[in-house]
Short mmCIF file of C-alpha atoms in Angstrom, two decimals:
data_model
loop_
_atom_site.label_atom_id
_atom_site.label_comp_id
_atom_site.label_asym_id
_atom_site.label_seq_id
_atom_site.Cartn_x
_atom_site.Cartn_y
_atom_site.Cartn_z
CA MET A 1 226.19 86.61 123.07
CA SER A 2 225.94 90.01 121.39
CA ALA A 3 226.49 90.61 117.69
CA LEU A 4 229.67 92.61 118.29
CA THR A 5 231.13 89.92 120.55
CA ALA A 6 230.36 87.30 117.90
CA LEU A 7 232.10 89.48 115.31
CA ALA A 8 235.12 89.85 117.63
CA GLN A 9 235.28 86.06 118.00
CA LEU A 10 235.30 85.64 114.22
CA ARG A 11 238.12 88.18 113.95
CA ALA A 12 240.02 86.34 116.69
CA ILE A 13 239.78 83.14 114.66
CA ARG A 14 240.93 84.96 111.54
CA ASP A 15 243.84 86.77 113.21
CA GLY A 16 244.84 84.01 115.62
CA VAL A 17 244.72 86.28 118.68
CA ALA A 18 242.01 87.47 121.09
CA GLN A 19 240.24 90.72 120.22
CA PRO A 20 239.48 93.49 122.75
CA ILE A 21 235.76 94.07 123.26
CA THR A 22 236.19 97.07 125.58
CA THR A 23 238.26 100.24 125.48
CA VAL A 24 238.64 100.57 129.26
CA ARG A 25 238.93 98.31 132.29
CA HIS A 26 235.56 97.82 133.95
CA CYS A 27 236.89 96.56 137.27
CA HIS A 28 238.97 98.00 140.07
CA LEU A 29 242.43 96.53 140.62
CA ALA A 30 243.96 97.08 144.04
CA PRO A 31 247.64 98.06 144.28
CA HIS A 32 248.30 94.89 146.27
CA PRO A 33 245.57 92.31 145.70
CA MET A 34 245.70 88.92 147.39
CA VAL A 35 245.87 86.00 144.95
CA PHE A 36 244.25 82.86 146.33
CA ILE A 37 244.45 79.56 144.42
CA PRO A 38 242.63 76.72 146.22
CA LEU A 39 242.67 73.00 145.46
CA ARG A 40 240.19 70.48 146.81
CA LEU A 41 240.18 66.72 147.07
CA ALA A 42 238.54 64.97 144.12
CA GLY A 43 235.07 63.73 145.02
CA GLU A 44 234.78 66.03 148.05
CA ALA A 45 232.91 69.30 147.61
CA ALA A 46 234.55 71.19 150.48
CA ALA A 47 237.63 69.17 151.42
CA PRO A 48 240.66 71.48 151.07
CA LEU A 49 243.75 69.90 149.62
CA ALA A 50 246.08 72.89 149.26
CA ALA A 51 246.17 76.61 148.63
CA MET A 52 248.73 79.05 147.30
CA VAL A 53 248.08 82.53 148.61
CA GLY A 54 249.85 85.87 148.90
CA THR A 55 250.20 89.47 147.74
CA ASP A 56 253.79 89.24 146.47
CA PRO A 57 254.26 87.53 143.07
CA GLY A 58 257.73 86.36 144.11
CA HIS A 59 256.86 84.98 147.55
CA PRO A 60 253.70 82.86 147.60
CA ARG A 61 252.63 80.95 150.73
CA LEU A 62 251.82 77.28 150.12
CA LEU A 63 249.45 75.55 152.55
CA VAL A 64 248.88 71.80 152.30
CA VAL A 65 246.63 69.17 153.89
CA PRO A 66 248.71 65.96 153.72
CA GLN A 67 245.61 63.82 154.37
CA PRO A 68 242.45 65.73 153.33
CA ARG A 69 240.14 63.12 154.89
CA ASN A 70 241.53 63.89 158.34
CA ARG A 71 239.25 66.53 159.95
CA ASP A 72 241.90 67.72 162.39
CA LEU A 73 244.32 68.40 159.53
CA ARG A 74 241.62 70.27 157.65
CA PHE A 75 241.05 72.68 160.52
CA THR A 76 244.78 73.04 161.03
CA PHE A 77 244.90 74.12 157.39
CA ALA A 78 242.04 76.58 158.04
CA ALA A 79 243.93 78.07 160.98
CA GLU A 80 247.08 78.48 158.87
CA LEU A 81 245.02 80.08 156.11
CA ALA A 82 243.53 82.48 158.65
CA GLU A 83 247.06 83.54 159.62
CA VAL A 84 247.54 84.78 156.06
CA VAL A 85 244.09 86.09 155.13
CA LEU A 86 242.86 87.77 158.32
CA PRO A 87 245.78 90.21 158.81
CA TYR A 88 245.45 91.28 155.18
CA VAL A 89 241.67 91.78 155.38
CA GLU A 90 241.46 93.31 158.85
CA GLY A 91 244.31 95.72 158.11
CA PHE A 92 242.00 97.73 155.84
CA GLY A 93 239.55 98.39 158.67
CA LYS A 94 241.93 100.56 160.69
CA ALA A 95 241.92 103.77 158.61
CA THR A 96 238.54 105.43 157.99
CA GLU A 97 237.03 108.63 156.65
CA THR A 98 233.82 110.48 157.42
CA VAL A 99 231.39 110.55 154.49
CA GLU A 100 228.69 113.19 154.35
CA ARG A 101 225.31 112.24 152.89
CA LYS A 102 222.57 114.59 151.76
CA GLY A 103 219.55 114.23 154.01
CA ALA A 104 221.18 111.62 156.24
CA GLU A 105 223.71 111.39 159.02
CA PRO A 106 227.38 111.01 158.05
CA TYR A 107 229.02 107.62 158.44
CA GLU A 108 232.51 106.20 158.72
CA ARG A 109 233.94 104.39 155.70
CA CYS A 110 237.26 102.59 155.34
CA LEU A 111 239.79 104.41 153.19
CA ASP A 112 240.38 101.24 151.18
CA ALA A 113 239.19 97.65 151.04
CA PRO A 114 240.82 94.26 150.43
CA GLN A 115 240.66 92.49 147.09
CA ILE A 116 241.00 88.75 146.56
CA LEU A 117 241.68 87.25 143.12
CA VAL A 118 240.93 83.61 142.32
CA PRO A 119 241.40 81.74 139.02
CA ASN A 120 237.78 80.99 138.13
CA ARG A 121 234.15 80.95 139.23
CA GLN A 122 234.53 77.41 140.62
CA ALA A 123 237.12 78.76 143.07
CA VAL A 124 234.61 81.40 144.20
CA ALA A 125 232.08 78.65 144.91
CA PHE A 126 234.71 76.69 146.83
CA LEU A 127 235.48 79.73 148.99
CA GLY A 128 231.78 79.92 149.82
CA LEU A 129 231.73 76.25 150.83
CA LEU A 130 234.90 76.70 152.85
CA GLY A 131 233.31 79.65 154.63
CA ARG A 132 230.17 77.69 155.42
CA SER A 133 232.25 74.78 156.73
CA THR A 134 234.16 77.00 159.16
CA ARG A 135 232.01 79.95 160.23
CA PHE A 136 229.89 77.90 162.67
CA ARG A 137 232.84 76.25 164.42
CA ARG A 138 233.52 76.82 168.11
CA ALA A 139 236.74 77.52 169.93
CA ASP A 140 235.49 75.61 172.98
CA GLY A 141 233.36 72.58 173.73
CA PRO A 142 233.37 69.42 171.60
CA TYR A 143 235.58 69.51 168.52
CA PRO A 144 237.19 72.89 169.30
CA VAL A 145 239.12 74.81 166.66
CA HIS A 146 241.47 77.76 166.76
CA PRO A 147 239.50 81.01 167.39
CA SER A 148 240.61 82.39 164.01
CA VAL A 149 238.82 79.60 162.09
CA PRO A 150 235.21 80.85 162.53
CA LEU A 151 236.37 84.42 161.80
CA LEU A 152 237.94 83.21 158.57
CA GLY A 153 234.70 81.42 157.68
CA ARG A 154 232.64 84.55 158.14
CA TRP A 155 234.99 86.61 155.99
CA LEU A 156 235.10 83.98 153.23
CA THR A 157 231.31 83.83 153.26
CA TYR A 158 231.14 87.60 153.00
CA PHE A 159 233.49 87.70 150.00
CA ALA A 160 231.64 84.86 148.26
CA ASP A 161 228.29 86.59 148.81
CA ARG A 162 229.66 89.94 147.66
CA SER A 163 230.98 88.40 144.44
CA GLN A 164 227.35 87.89 143.36
CA GLN A 165 226.85 91.66 143.33
CA PRO A 166 227.25 92.91 139.73
CA GLY A 167 230.17 95.30 139.50
CA SER A 168 231.66 94.35 142.87
CA CYS A 169 235.44 93.89 142.84
CA LEU A 170 236.15 92.59 146.35
CA LEU A 171 236.43 89.03 144.98
CA LEU A 172 237.23 88.59 141.28
CA ALA A 173 237.54 85.45 139.16
CA ALA A 174 240.36 85.87 136.63
CA THR A 175 238.72 83.97 133.76
CA GLU A 176 235.46 85.89 134.18
CA THR A 177 237.20 89.25 134.36
CA LEU A 178 239.44 88.58 131.36
CA GLY A 179 236.46 87.35 129.35
CA LEU A 180 234.71 90.64 130.04
CA HIS A 181 237.47 92.50 128.18
CA TRP A 182 238.60 90.11 125.41
CA ALA A 183 236.89 87.74 122.97
CA THR A 184 238.71 84.58 121.88
CA GLY A 185 238.13 82.14 119.06
CA GLN A 186 237.10 79.32 121.38
CA SER A 187 233.92 78.41 123.25
CA GLY A 188 232.88 79.78 126.60
CA LEU A 189 233.63 76.42 128.20
CA GLU A 190 237.18 76.55 126.85
CA ASP A 191 237.53 80.14 128.10
CA ALA A 192 237.10 78.74 131.63
CA ASN A 193 240.63 77.32 131.25
CA LEU A 194 242.85 80.16 132.48
CA ALA A 195 245.94 78.95 130.61
CA ALA A 196 244.04 78.60 127.33
CA LEU A 197 242.36 81.99 127.75
CA LEU A 198 245.67 83.74 128.37
CA GLY A 199 247.15 81.82 125.44
CA TRP A 200 244.64 83.55 123.18
CA ILE A 201 245.04 86.98 124.78
CA ALA A 202 248.84 87.06 125.03
CA PRO A 203 250.35 84.14 123.11
CA PRO A 204 254.10 83.54 123.51
CA ALA A 205 256.40 84.96 120.85
CA GLY A 206 256.23 83.01 117.62
CA MET A 207 253.00 81.25 118.59
CA THR A 208 249.38 81.90 117.62
CA GLY A 209 246.49 81.98 120.04
CA PRO A 210 245.01 78.63 118.89
CA ARG A 211 248.42 76.94 119.19
CA ALA A 212 249.01 78.39 122.65
CA ALA A 213 245.52 77.32 123.76
CA GLU A 214 246.12 73.82 122.43
CA GLU A 215 249.37 73.60 124.39
CA ALA A 216 247.55 74.83 127.50
CA GLU A 217 245.27 71.80 127.39
CA ASP A 218 248.19 69.55 128.32
CA PRO A 219 247.89 69.03 132.11
CA LEU A 220 251.58 68.16 132.34
CA LEU A 221 252.55 71.61 131.05
CA TRP A 222 249.67 73.60 132.52
CA PRO A 223 247.84 71.83 135.37
CA PRO A 224 244.18 72.78 135.95
CA ALA A 225 243.75 76.09 137.75
CA GLY A 226 241.63 74.39 140.40
CA PRO A 227 239.88 73.77 142.57
CA ALA A 228 239.66 70.38 140.86
CA THR A 229 242.92 68.59 140.07
CA ASP A 230 243.87 66.47 137.06
CA PRO A 231 242.74 62.81 137.44
CA GLY A 232 246.07 61.56 136.11
CA PHE A 233 247.92 63.55 138.77
CA ASP A 234 245.53 62.26 141.44
CA ASN A 235 246.09 58.61 140.53
CA GLU A 236 249.77 58.61 139.68
CA VAL A 237 251.28 61.22 141.99
CA LEU A 238 248.96 62.43 144.75
CA ALA A 239 247.44 59.12 145.87
CA PRO A 240 250.81 57.40 146.43
CA ALA A 241 252.12 60.43 148.33
CA VAL A 242 249.03 60.60 150.59
CA ASN A 243 249.16 56.82 151.20
CA ALA A 244 252.81 57.12 152.17
CA TYR A 245 251.87 59.81 154.71
CA GLU A 246 249.14 57.59 156.17
CA GLU A 247 251.59 54.75 156.63
CA ALA A 248 254.28 56.96 158.16
CA PRO A 249 253.25 60.59 158.94
CA THR A 250 256.77 61.95 158.93
CA GLU A 251 258.14 65.29 157.78
CA ARG A 252 259.55 63.58 154.72
CA ALA A 253 256.09 62.27 153.81
CA VAL A 254 254.61 65.75 154.27
CA GLU A 255 257.30 67.23 152.07
CA ARG A 256 256.53 64.68 149.36
CA VAL A 257 252.86 65.75 149.30
CA THR A 258 253.88 69.41 149.43
CA GLN A 259 256.24 69.17 146.48
CA ALA A 260 253.66 67.29 144.43
CA LEU A 261 251.05 69.97 145.03
CA ARG A 262 253.53 72.78 144.42
CA THR A 263 253.97 71.55 140.84
CA GLN A 264 250.20 71.94 140.36
CA LEU A 265 249.91 75.41 141.85
CA GLU A 266 253.00 77.32 140.71
CA PRO A 267 252.02 77.47 136.99
CA THR A 268 248.61 78.89 137.94
CA TRP A 269 250.29 81.38 140.29
CA ARG A 270 252.31 82.75 137.38
CA LEU A 271 249.21 82.90 135.17
CA MET A 272 247.28 84.84 137.79
CA TRP A 273 249.88 87.58 138.00
CA ARG A 274 250.12 87.66 134.21
CA ALA A 275 246.37 88.29 134.15
CA VAL A 276 246.82 91.12 136.64
CA GLU A 277 249.45 92.71 134.39
CA LEU A 278 247.20 92.54 131.34
CA LEU A 279 244.23 94.05 133.16
CA ARG A 280 246.31 96.75 134.81
CA ALA A 281 247.56 97.87 131.38
CA LEU A 282 244.00 98.91 130.46
CA PRO A 283 242.83 102.40 131.48
CA GLU A 284 240.26 102.34 134.25
CA GLY A 285 236.68 103.26 133.40
CA ALA A 286 235.36 106.55 134.75
CA ARG A 287 232.69 104.95 136.94
CA VAL A 288 234.81 102.12 138.32
CA ARG A 289 235.79 104.34 141.23
CA ASP A 290 232.11 104.86 142.14
CA ARG A 291 231.53 101.12 142.31
CA TRP A 292 234.66 100.64 144.42
CA ASP A 293 233.32 103.27 146.83
CA VAL A 294 230.20 101.13 147.18
CA ASP A 295 232.43 98.11 147.86
CA ARG A 296 234.30 100.09 150.50
CA GLY A 297 231.00 100.99 152.12
CA SER A 298 229.88 97.36 152.16
CA PHE A 299 233.21 96.27 153.62
CA SER A 300 233.01 99.00 156.27
CA ARG A 301 229.57 97.84 157.35
CA PHE A 302 230.76 94.25 157.71
CA VAL A 303 233.77 95.38 159.73
CA GLU A 304 231.35 97.21 162.01
CA ARG A 305 229.14 94.16 162.25
CA MET A 306 232.10 91.98 163.23
CA ALA A 307 233.20 94.53 165.85
CA GLU A 308 229.71 94.60 167.34
CA GLY A 309 229.75 90.82 167.76
CA GLY A 310 226.97 90.07 165.28
CA PRO A 311 226.06 86.43 164.63
CA PRO A 312 227.44 84.40 161.71
CA GLN A 313 225.60 84.65 158.42
CA ALA A 314 222.57 82.37 158.33
CA ARG A 315 222.65 79.18 156.30
CA ARG A 316 219.94 80.61 154.07
CA ASP A 317 217.90 83.80 153.76
CA GLY A 318 214.43 84.18 155.12
CA ALA A 319 211.62 84.97 152.69
CA VAL A 320 211.79 88.75 153.16
CA GLY A 321 215.59 88.85 153.12
CA ALA A 322 215.75 86.69 149.98
CA ALA A 323 213.25 88.93 148.15
CA ALA A 324 215.13 92.08 149.17
CA ARG A 325 218.43 90.56 148.14
CA LEU A 326 217.10 89.49 144.74
CA ALA A 327 215.61 92.93 144.10
CA GLY A 328 218.91 94.54 145.03
CA LEU A 329 220.86 92.26 142.69
CA GLU A 330 218.49 93.05 139.81
CA ARG A 331 218.87 96.81 140.36
CA ALA A 332 222.62 96.46 140.62
CA ARG A 333 222.79 94.46 137.37
CA ALA A 334 220.78 97.04 135.45
CA SER A 335 222.83 99.91 136.87
CA TYR A 336 226.13 98.10 136.20
CA ASP A 337 225.22 97.47 132.56
CA VAL A 338 224.37 101.14 132.05
CA GLN A 339 227.56 102.31 133.76
CA ARG A 340 229.64 100.11 131.47
CA ALA A 341 227.86 101.55 128.43
CA TYR A 342 228.50 105.12 129.58
CA ASP A 343 232.17 104.37 130.21
CA ASP A 344 232.86 102.49 127.00
CA PRO A 345 231.88 103.32 123.39
CA LEU A 346 232.31 99.66 122.40
CA VAL A 347 229.74 98.63 124.99
CA MET A 348 227.50 101.50 123.94
CA ALA A 349 227.71 100.23 120.36
CA GLU A 350 225.68 97.20 121.45
CA TYR A 351 222.82 99.51 122.39
CA ARG A 352 223.21 101.41 119.13
CA LEU A 353 222.62 98.15 117.27
CA THR A 354 219.42 97.50 119.20
CA GLY A 355 218.16 101.06 118.67
CA GLU A 356 218.39 102.06 122.35
CA ALA A 357 221.16 104.53 121.52
CA PHE A 358 222.29 106.56 118.53
CA ALA A 359 225.26 108.66 117.55
CA GLY A 360 225.62 111.36 114.95
CA THR A 361 226.53 114.94 114.11
CA ILE A 362 224.75 118.14 115.16
CA THR A 363 223.27 119.74 112.05
CA SER A 364 221.31 122.55 113.72
CA ALA A 365 221.10 124.09 117.18
CA ASP A 366 218.94 126.72 118.87
CA PRO A 367 220.62 127.20 122.27
CA GLU A 368 218.28 130.03 123.38
CA HIS A 369 214.96 128.34 122.64
CA THR A 370 212.46 128.67 125.49
CA GLU A 371 209.04 127.31 126.43
CA GLY A 372 206.22 129.03 128.32
CA GLU A 373 205.52 132.67 129.03
CA GLY A 374 206.38 135.10 131.81
CA ARG A 375 207.64 133.63 135.05
CA SER A 376 206.94 130.07 133.85
CA ARG A 377 209.24 130.45 130.86
CA LYS A 378 211.96 127.79 130.79
CA LEU A 379 215.12 127.48 128.79
CA ARG A 380 214.81 124.47 126.47
CA PRO A 381 217.51 124.47 123.74
CA LEU A 382 216.78 122.49 120.59
CA ILE A 383 219.32 120.47 118.61
CA THR A 384 219.07 118.20 115.57
CA VAL A 385 221.26 115.12 115.24
CA LYS A 386 221.87 113.44 111.89
CA THR A 387 222.50 109.73 112.41
CA ALA A 388 222.84 106.54 110.40
CA ASP A 389 221.90 104.37 113.39
CA PRO A 390 218.48 102.71 113.67
CA VAL A 391 216.53 104.76 116.23
CA ARG A 392 213.79 102.75 117.93
CA LEU A 393 212.84 105.34 120.51
CA ALA A 394 209.48 107.11 120.57
CA PRO A 395 209.04 110.91 120.77
CA GLY A 396 208.89 111.97 124.39
CA THR A 397 211.59 109.53 125.48
CA THR A 398 214.16 110.96 127.87
CA VAL A 399 217.74 110.35 126.77
CA GLY A 400 221.17 111.10 128.18
CA SER A 401 224.64 111.63 126.74
CA PRO A 402 227.72 109.67 127.89
CA GLU A 403 229.92 112.70 127.20
CA ARG A 404 227.92 114.98 129.51
CA ARG A 405 227.20 113.71 132.99
CA GLY A 406 223.98 115.19 134.36
CA HIS A 407 222.83 116.16 130.87
CA ALA A 408 219.32 115.08 129.74
CA ALA A 409 217.18 115.66 126.69
CA GLU A 410 213.79 114.67 125.31
CA ILE A 411 213.15 113.36 121.82
CA VAL A 412 210.83 115.77 119.99
CA GLU A 413 210.74 114.31 116.50
CA ILE A 414 212.35 111.59 114.40
CA THR A 415 212.38 112.28 110.67
CA GLY A 416 214.33 110.01 108.37
CA GLY A 417 217.89 110.03 109.63
CA GLU A 418 217.46 113.13 111.82
CA VAL A 419 216.46 113.31 115.48
CA THR A 420 215.31 116.59 117.04
CA LEU A 421 216.05 116.85 120.76
CA LYS A 422 214.95 119.28 123.46
CA ILE A 423 217.55 119.68 126.22
CA THR A 424 215.89 119.60 129.64
CA LYS A 425 218.74 119.29 132.11
CA GLY A 426 222.35 120.27 132.53
CA MET A 427 222.34 123.83 131.08
CA GLY A 428 222.87 125.68 134.35
CA ARG A 429 220.46 128.04 136.13
CA GLY A 430 220.94 131.17 134.05
CA ARG A 431 218.72 132.62 131.32
CA THR A 432 221.28 131.47 128.79
CA PRO A 433 222.97 128.06 128.65
CA ALA A 434 226.25 127.61 130.48
CA PRO A 435 229.25 127.52 128.11
CA GLY A 436 229.65 124.05 126.61
CA SER A 437 226.34 122.74 127.98
CA VAL A 438 224.68 122.70 124.55
CA PRO A 439 226.33 120.75 121.72
CA GLU A 440 227.55 122.94 118.88
CA LEU A 441 227.14 122.60 115.14
CA GLY A 442 229.30 119.84 113.67
CA GLU A 443 229.93 118.23 117.05
CA ARG A 444 229.82 114.44 117.26
CA VAL A 445 227.38 113.31 119.98
CA ALA A 446 225.73 110.15 121.28
CA TYR A 447 222.42 109.76 123.09
CA THR A 448 220.74 106.81 124.75
CA SER A 449 217.60 105.97 126.67
CA LEU A 450 219.94 104.62 129.38
CA THR A 451 219.80 107.90 131.24
CA ASP A 452 222.45 109.40 133.47
CA ASP A 453 220.08 109.47 136.44
CA PHE A 454 219.62 105.72 136.18
CA GLN A 455 223.30 104.87 135.81
CA SER A 456 224.59 107.05 138.61
CA SER A 457 226.03 105.46 141.73
CA ALA A 458 223.00 106.69 143.66
CA ALA A 459 220.95 104.06 141.82
CA LEU A 460 223.03 101.26 143.33
CA PRO A 461 221.77 99.50 146.46
CA ASP A 462 223.22 101.37 149.42
CA PRO A 463 225.08 98.85 151.57
CA GLU A 464 225.90 101.52 154.14
CA LEU A 465 222.18 101.69 154.95
CA THR A 466 221.85 97.89 154.99
CA PRO A 467 224.17 96.46 157.63
CA TRP A 468 223.42 92.85 156.69
CA THR A 469 224.99 91.22 153.66
CA HIS A 470 221.78 89.34 152.77
CA GLY A 471 219.52 92.38 152.36
CA GLY A 472 217.98 91.96 155.85
CA PRO A 473 218.83 90.75 159.34
CA PRO A 474 219.89 87.11 159.20
CA GLN A 475 218.26 84.44 161.26
CA GLU A 476 220.59 83.95 164.18
CA TYR A 477 221.93 80.43 164.14
CA VAL A 478 223.70 78.68 166.99
CA PRO A 479 225.16 75.33 165.88
CA SER A 480 224.37 72.33 168.01
CA ASP A 481 226.83 69.59 168.85
CA GLU A 482 225.35 67.51 166.04
CA ASP A 483 225.90 70.36 163.59
CA ALA A 484 229.48 70.70 164.77
CA GLN A 485 230.07 67.05 164.01
CA GLU A 486 228.31 67.31 160.64
CA GLU A 487 230.31 70.27 159.32
CA TRP A 488 233.29 69.12 157.28
CA SER A 489 232.63 65.49 158.20
#
């Protein structure tokens, strides 16, 4: 936890309401995201119990497995889920655009991409398990399933894998995304409770954040957001309803299970759309669109892979693929952190505390300063910044400015509270600097060693050049009859 986040938590405790720790929204929000709230059977890692899913806040679709231990009912549930998810996802692959790339052939990219929202990180993990349990199924032979089931599994696996990419917004967990923008007065474990987290961020009228969070801990008022259910509900309500279905699998018994599970899912459904409203009220960060373009490229490549009849994702990466994937995730994390800092002065303030960035006022400027003689002479304006921040950067360090994209400078000297900089990039190609390219006297500026070249979208792993979601071609896997019996057994 950073010092500023800790300070925001203390203020939240003092004021009784969550404190913003960003000035902009650092994630993309689709106009019509799909909210997906899964529930699983207690004691079963990948046994679906129910799901509430849809893109319209007023018309959710409720899917239920009346007896989760029945494999046939599980795959019937998967087929019904595919009826909802696949049309939404595949609809984005129909409209494309041609993207030109410098030094490479142009490629086709979807105009937009789907976005799935789930309550928490545990739901993301469950989607991955659900994808693994269905993507190897067959529509013929022993234990056949509906043809849409393996397609659903491959898409769920793709979304779960993509969620590990820092900055990706194809699959978002509400608690994680809200926690990125607000600090509460409770622990990180308590922030994993969606109702409690929203109680701190937007408490009801006449109620403080701590009181709203305390009320949210009552499972009768606010059931868990899944995928695990409340033990009291399991023992007192769900178990009798499921047993009644086993004894007499009638429509009335199914309706009893459905109504019981509806009471557990509807409160979370309302919370999810409340979270969407709160996030949508924040202005979008300048570089969020670049990251969404990368997501669209990744989605486009997977659509192409599906159209070409590629094999399902392997159970696990090979050695080379795993190394490439890890390296890509590390680069993406570093780039994502820098992009957030460039978009948000509150995030940049963290780097100012550590000495990796500084802000101040221009006290002197020589915009026409040059270096070299004759034809080798180069325009290198000099500026001096007076700052009260601790500067722990050595002379010769290249720095960039969040206010000027493509602008770069080199630290010449640090004396007391003044930093002399030599501008090396972003002045134009003329003998004199382009208007506005050199900071003027009295102007407030910020500089950081997190340079603009490093944070640009070009530094992100290029999924358009890597057609496989695991950083390399997957090992083709054809499930045997024994595997087919093992999955979801």
